[in-house]
Short mmCIF file of C-alpha atoms in Angstrom, two decimals:
data_model
loop_
_atom_site.label_atom_id
_atom_site.label_comp_id
_atom_site.label_asym_id
_atom_site.label_seq_id
_atom_site.Cartn_x
_atom_site.Cartn_y
_atom_site.Cartn_z
CA MET A 21 116.72 148.81 89.73
CA SER A 22 117.27 151.10 86.50
CA GLU A 23 115.68 149.98 83.13
CA LEU A 24 119.59 150.21 81.78
CA PHE A 25 120.93 147.30 83.02
CA LYS A 26 117.74 144.39 83.10
CA ASP A 27 120.03 141.36 83.11
CA SER A 28 122.40 140.29 85.71
CA HIS A 29 125.20 139.30 83.64
CA TYR A 30 126.58 141.01 80.34
CA PHE A 31 129.92 139.19 78.60
CA SER A 32 131.57 141.56 75.77
CA GLU A 33 129.08 144.07 75.31
CA PRO A 34 129.51 147.64 74.54
CA PHE A 35 127.65 150.52 76.20
CA LEU A 36 127.60 153.28 74.42
CA ASN A 37 126.38 157.32 75.41
CA PHE A 38 124.41 155.55 78.51
CA THR A 39 123.72 158.66 80.86
CA ALA A 40 122.65 157.42 84.49
CA ASN A 41 122.95 160.25 87.08
CA ALA A 42 122.13 159.30 90.48
CA LYS A 43 120.99 155.80 89.77
CA CYS A 44 121.60 152.90 91.18
CA PHE A 45 122.78 149.25 90.02
CA SER A 46 122.84 146.31 92.36
CA ASP A 47 124.04 142.76 91.80
CA ILE A 48 125.14 142.69 87.82
CA GLU A 49 128.30 141.33 86.67
CA PHE A 50 130.01 142.79 83.79
CA GLU A 51 132.52 140.79 81.72
CA GLN A 52 135.15 142.19 79.26
CA CYS A 53 132.65 145.16 78.83
CA GLN A 54 133.32 148.63 77.52
CA PHE A 55 131.93 151.62 78.77
CA ILE A 56 132.36 154.64 76.20
CA GLU A 57 130.96 158.10 76.43
CA CYS A 58 128.65 157.04 79.73
CA ASP A 59 127.78 159.39 82.33
CA PHE A 60 127.23 157.51 86.00
CA SER A 61 128.23 160.49 87.97
CA HIS A 62 126.52 160.32 91.50
CA SER A 63 125.19 156.74 90.92
CA GLN A 64 125.67 153.61 92.76
CA PHE A 65 127.01 150.38 91.84
CA ASN A 66 125.97 148.17 94.63
CA ALA A 67 128.08 144.69 95.14
CA CYS A 68 128.46 144.60 91.16
CA ARG A 69 131.51 142.68 89.67
CA PHE A 70 133.44 144.17 86.95
CA ILE A 71 136.07 141.60 85.05
CA GLU A 72 138.71 143.04 82.26
CA CYS A 73 136.14 146.06 81.50
CA GLU A 74 137.27 149.45 80.00
CA PHE A 75 135.74 152.71 80.74
CA ILE A 76 136.70 155.52 77.99
CA ASN A 77 135.61 158.85 77.79
CA CYS A 78 133.33 158.48 80.86
CA ASN A 79 132.02 160.62 83.74
CA LEU A 80 132.11 158.87 87.04
CA THR A 81 132.33 161.82 89.39
CA GLU A 82 130.99 160.78 92.98
CA LEU A 83 130.45 157.74 91.78
CA ASN A 84 129.94 155.26 95.02
CA TRP A 85 131.26 151.22 94.29
CA ASN A 86 129.20 150.20 97.54
CA TYR A 87 131.69 146.84 97.59
CA SER A 88 131.56 146.26 93.76
CA SER A 89 134.60 144.41 92.70
CA LEU A 90 137.17 145.38 90.08
CA GLU A 91 139.54 143.08 88.46
CA GLY A 92 141.61 144.22 85.40
CA VAL A 93 139.65 147.33 84.98
CA SER A 94 141.01 150.31 82.75
CA PHE A 95 139.95 153.73 82.96
CA ALA A 96 140.95 156.54 80.24
CA ASN A 97 139.87 159.72 79.77
CA CYS A 98 137.42 159.49 82.48
CA LYS A 99 136.28 162.15 85.07
CA LEU A 100 136.77 160.14 88.79
CA ASN A 101 136.65 163.01 90.78
CA SER A 102 135.31 162.68 94.58
CA ILE A 103 135.43 158.81 94.59
CA MET A 104 136.20 157.12 97.82
CA TRP A 105 137.96 153.89 96.41
CA GLY A 106 137.85 152.37 99.78
CA GLN A 107 134.29 151.21 99.01
CA VAL A 108 135.53 149.01 96.48
CA ASN A 109 135.92 145.01 97.33
CA TRP A 110 139.44 144.48 96.58
CA PRO A 111 140.94 141.09 95.89
CA GLN A 112 143.11 139.88 98.86
CA LEU A 113 146.10 138.67 97.18
CA ALA A 114 146.44 140.52 94.01
CA LEU A 115 150.09 141.06 92.95
CA THR A 116 149.33 144.06 90.86
CA SER A 117 146.75 146.41 90.87
CA PRO A 118 143.36 145.62 89.78
CA VAL A 119 142.62 148.89 88.09
CA SER A 120 144.77 151.60 85.70
CA PHE A 121 144.07 154.96 84.93
CA LYS A 122 145.33 156.68 82.04
CA GLN A 123 144.58 160.54 80.96
CA CYS A 124 142.13 160.79 83.89
CA GLU A 125 140.95 163.52 86.60
CA LEU A 126 141.27 161.92 90.05
CA SER A 127 141.02 164.92 92.44
CA HIS A 128 139.65 165.15 95.82
CA SER A 129 139.53 160.92 95.81
CA SER A 130 141.01 158.95 98.34
CA PHE A 131 142.80 155.48 98.10
CA PHE A 132 143.79 155.84 102.11
CA GLU A 133 145.07 152.38 103.04
CA LEU A 134 144.73 150.45 100.01
CA GLN A 135 146.93 147.78 98.73
CA LEU A 136 147.24 148.71 95.05
CA LYS A 137 150.88 147.60 93.96
CA ALA A 138 151.76 148.11 90.37
CA LEU A 139 149.41 150.91 90.14
CA THR A 140 149.41 152.62 86.62
CA MET A 141 148.36 156.21 86.74
CA THR A 142 150.06 158.17 84.10
CA ASN A 143 149.09 161.38 82.53
CA CYS A 144 146.33 162.21 85.33
CA PHE A 145 145.51 165.05 86.98
CA ALA A 146 145.16 163.75 90.72
CA LYS A 147 144.40 167.06 93.00
CA ASP A 148 144.03 166.79 96.64
CA VAL A 149 144.17 162.85 96.48
CA ASP A 150 144.75 160.98 100.01
CA PHE A 151 147.19 158.30 99.21
CA ARG A 152 148.20 158.19 102.77
CA HIS A 153 149.20 154.51 104.19
CA ALA A 154 148.64 153.03 101.01
CA ASN A 155 150.94 150.38 99.47
CA LEU A 156 151.86 151.86 95.89
CA ALA A 157 155.08 149.86 95.27
CA GLN A 158 156.53 149.17 91.89
CA SER A 159 153.61 151.80 90.82
CA ASN A 160 153.73 154.03 87.85
CA PHE A 161 152.84 157.68 88.12
CA SER A 162 154.88 159.08 85.14
CA ASP A 163 153.45 162.65 83.87
CA THR A 164 151.03 163.10 86.54
CA ASP A 165 149.96 165.86 88.48
CA PHE A 166 150.09 165.47 92.18
CA ARG A 167 149.19 169.06 93.61
CA ASP A 168 148.09 169.23 97.19
CA SER A 169 147.88 165.21 97.43
CA LEU A 170 148.65 163.60 100.63
CA PHE A 171 151.86 161.12 101.05
CA HIS A 172 152.03 159.66 104.61
CA GLN A 173 153.74 156.65 105.46
CA THR A 174 153.17 155.50 101.65
CA ASN A 175 155.06 152.63 100.25
CA LEU A 176 156.25 154.11 97.03
CA ARG A 177 159.39 151.82 96.58
CA LYS A 178 160.51 151.38 92.82
CA ALA A 179 157.44 153.69 91.70
CA ASN A 180 158.15 155.85 88.56
CA PHE A 181 157.62 159.48 88.96
CA VAL A 182 159.17 160.54 85.97
CA GLY A 183 157.60 163.46 84.19
CA ALA A 184 155.27 163.67 87.65
CA THR A 185 154.89 167.13 88.79
CA GLN A 186 153.71 169.37 92.10
CA PHE A 187 154.16 166.29 94.59
CA ASN A 188 154.93 166.79 98.06
CA ILE A 189 156.51 163.78 99.52
CA ASP A 190 158.38 163.67 103.11
CA ILE A 191 161.28 161.22 102.47
CA THR A 192 161.11 160.91 106.23
CA SER A 193 157.92 159.28 106.45
CA ASN A 194 157.31 157.67 103.53
CA ASP A 195 159.48 154.87 101.70
CA VAL A 196 160.80 155.95 98.25
CA SER A 197 163.50 153.31 98.16
CA ASN A 198 164.78 152.89 94.30
CA ALA A 199 161.92 155.13 93.12
CA LYS A 200 162.63 157.19 89.79
CA PHE A 201 162.41 161.08 89.87
CA GLU A 202 163.48 163.44 87.74
CA ARG A 203 166.39 165.44 88.49
CA LEU A 204 164.89 169.09 89.07
CA GLU A 205 161.38 167.69 90.44
CA ALA A 206 163.36 165.63 92.77
CA LEU A 207 164.22 169.03 94.99
CA ASN A 208 160.60 168.69 95.99
CA LEU A 209 161.59 165.81 97.89
CA LEU A 210 163.73 167.96 100.13
CA ALA A 211 160.86 170.36 101.15
CA GLY A 212 160.34 168.24 104.24
CA LEU A 213 163.91 168.49 105.76
CA ASP A 214 165.31 171.42 107.52
CA ILE A 215 167.75 172.30 105.21
CA GLU A 216 168.70 175.32 102.87
CA LEU A 217 169.58 175.02 99.42
CA VAL A 218 171.75 177.01 97.33
CA ASP A 219 172.98 177.57 93.51
#
């Protein structure tokens, strides 16, 4: 294990300006900790536990969660590109999503088949992200760019897409009941239908 974390449990500690590229950390519990300006790109957290932690201005590109658990974890202004979120040990009976993303980069990542109701993903750049077969009901996606992202048989009931852009959501193969869209952007929802729009 890296020398960065010598203990197995950390409570309410700030970690500032850590650089740990391609490192491996195992069986560590972090509770109410802050990670600020840290670089964990290409690293692994094996069977670790993060409880009510914050990641701020961190680079987590291609991070491998490897069955670590995230409970009440927030990411702000972080790079989270090329992450397979299915590697996380998600709580089985969570009523709301145990993670939130604000002003993050999430491109080339996958949320395939995940149960993340009431997810917050606002002001993010989410290019080429796989949301197929995920349950994202009641989520807040406001002001997020979804260019080239995949939605298929995705539960988007009551989701908020106000201010979101570049999404391609086929209304015949996704559940968008009671979801909110801006009037002009909502025209994207008609792209999968065999119809012609005229002014």
